[in-house]
C-alpha atoms as one frame of an Amber mdcrd trajectory, in Angstrom:
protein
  -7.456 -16.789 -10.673  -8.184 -12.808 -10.407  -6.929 -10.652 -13.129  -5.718
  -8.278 -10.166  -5.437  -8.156  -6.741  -6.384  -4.638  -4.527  -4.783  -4.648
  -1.570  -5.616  -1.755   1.271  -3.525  -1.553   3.840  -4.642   0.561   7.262
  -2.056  -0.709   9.858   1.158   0.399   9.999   3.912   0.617  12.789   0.823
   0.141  15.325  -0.317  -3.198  13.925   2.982  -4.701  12.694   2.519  -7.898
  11.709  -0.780  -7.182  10.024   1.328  -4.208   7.969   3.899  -6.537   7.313
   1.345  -9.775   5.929   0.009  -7.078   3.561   3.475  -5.900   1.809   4.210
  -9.501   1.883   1.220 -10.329   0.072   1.476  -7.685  -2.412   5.160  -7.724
  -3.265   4.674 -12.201  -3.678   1.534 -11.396  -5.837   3.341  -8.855  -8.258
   6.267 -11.123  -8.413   3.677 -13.999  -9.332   2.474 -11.587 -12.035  -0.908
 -10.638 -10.771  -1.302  -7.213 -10.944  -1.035  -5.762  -8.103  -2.996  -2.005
  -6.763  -1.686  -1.527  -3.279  -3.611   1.203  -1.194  -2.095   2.846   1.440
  -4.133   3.956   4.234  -4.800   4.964   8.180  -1.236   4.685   9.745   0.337
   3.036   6.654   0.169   6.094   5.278   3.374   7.505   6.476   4.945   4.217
   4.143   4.422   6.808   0.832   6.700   9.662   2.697  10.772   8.737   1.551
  12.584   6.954   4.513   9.731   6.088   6.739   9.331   2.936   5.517  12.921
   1.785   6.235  12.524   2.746   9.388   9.795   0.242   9.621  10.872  -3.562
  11.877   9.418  -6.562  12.407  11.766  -9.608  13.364  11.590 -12.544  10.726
   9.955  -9.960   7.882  11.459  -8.876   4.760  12.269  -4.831   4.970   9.408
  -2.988   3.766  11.533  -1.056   0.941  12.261  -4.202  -0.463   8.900  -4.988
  -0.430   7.538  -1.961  -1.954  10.099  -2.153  -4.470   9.186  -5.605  -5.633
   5.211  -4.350  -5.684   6.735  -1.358  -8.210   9.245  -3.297 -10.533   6.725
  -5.704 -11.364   4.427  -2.724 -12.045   2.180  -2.733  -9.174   0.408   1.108
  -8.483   0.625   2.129  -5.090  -2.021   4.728  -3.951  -2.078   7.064  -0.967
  -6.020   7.721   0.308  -6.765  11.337  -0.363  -8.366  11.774   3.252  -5.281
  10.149   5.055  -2.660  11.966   2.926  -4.539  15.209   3.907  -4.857  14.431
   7.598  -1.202  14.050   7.834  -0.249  16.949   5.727   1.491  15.136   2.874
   1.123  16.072  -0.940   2.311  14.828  -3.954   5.374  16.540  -4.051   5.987
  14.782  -0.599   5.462  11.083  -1.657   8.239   8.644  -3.105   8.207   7.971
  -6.519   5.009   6.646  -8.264   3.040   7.144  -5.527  -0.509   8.302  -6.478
  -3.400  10.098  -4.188  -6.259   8.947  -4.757  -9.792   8.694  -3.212 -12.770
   6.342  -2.592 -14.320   6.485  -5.783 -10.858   5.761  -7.495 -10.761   2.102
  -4.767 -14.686   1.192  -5.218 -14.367   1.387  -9.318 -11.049  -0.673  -8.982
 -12.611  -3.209  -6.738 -15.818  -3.323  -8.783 -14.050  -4.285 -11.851 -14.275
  -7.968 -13.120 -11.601 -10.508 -12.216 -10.590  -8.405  -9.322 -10.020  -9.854
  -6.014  -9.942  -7.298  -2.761  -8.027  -8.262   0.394  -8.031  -5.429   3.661
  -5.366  -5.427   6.281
């Protein structure tokens, strides 16, 4: 079994079930005590600003804050992508709690690392 499991996300509100599958899988995995790195990117991107997440719906889906919450109290890192954070305007200062930005050499030497297993939604 992997050591960790890298998730990146790039759907959001315009693919929702795919979005939803990938908090899903995330928030089970952390909870299953793999450790979890969960990248936010393209339109899930706006999921690392407070409140846009909850306004997030997909019938027969858990609510992404719950999900996002599981992925953190089991000590899963969520990362913004640099370029998509910039796109959109948001900073640091604008992100929920833990949130980090980070770029593409921070996600290849994460994925690169042994025992890691990468999924892309």
């Amino acid at each position: 079994m992997a050591k960790k499991l890298v998730i990146k996300v790039t759907a959001g509100a315009d693919a929702p079930e795919r979005c939803s599958q990938a908090f899903t899988v995330g928030a089970v995995a952390a909870a299953s005590g793999v450790e979890v790195s969960f990248w936010l990117t393209g339109e899930s991107a706006w999921f690392a600003l407070p409140g846009k997440a909850a306004e997030f719906e997909l019938p027969h889906a858990a609510p992404l804050p719950d999900l996002i919450e599981s992925i953190r109290a089991a000590g899963g890192l969520i990362t913004l992508c640099t370029q998509c954070a910039a796109r959109r305007d948001i900073t640091e200062k604008d992100v929920i709690e833990g949130v980090r930005i980070a770029g593409a050499q921070v996600f290849v030497s994460e994925i690169m690392a042994d025992g890691v297993q990468a999924l892309v939604y």
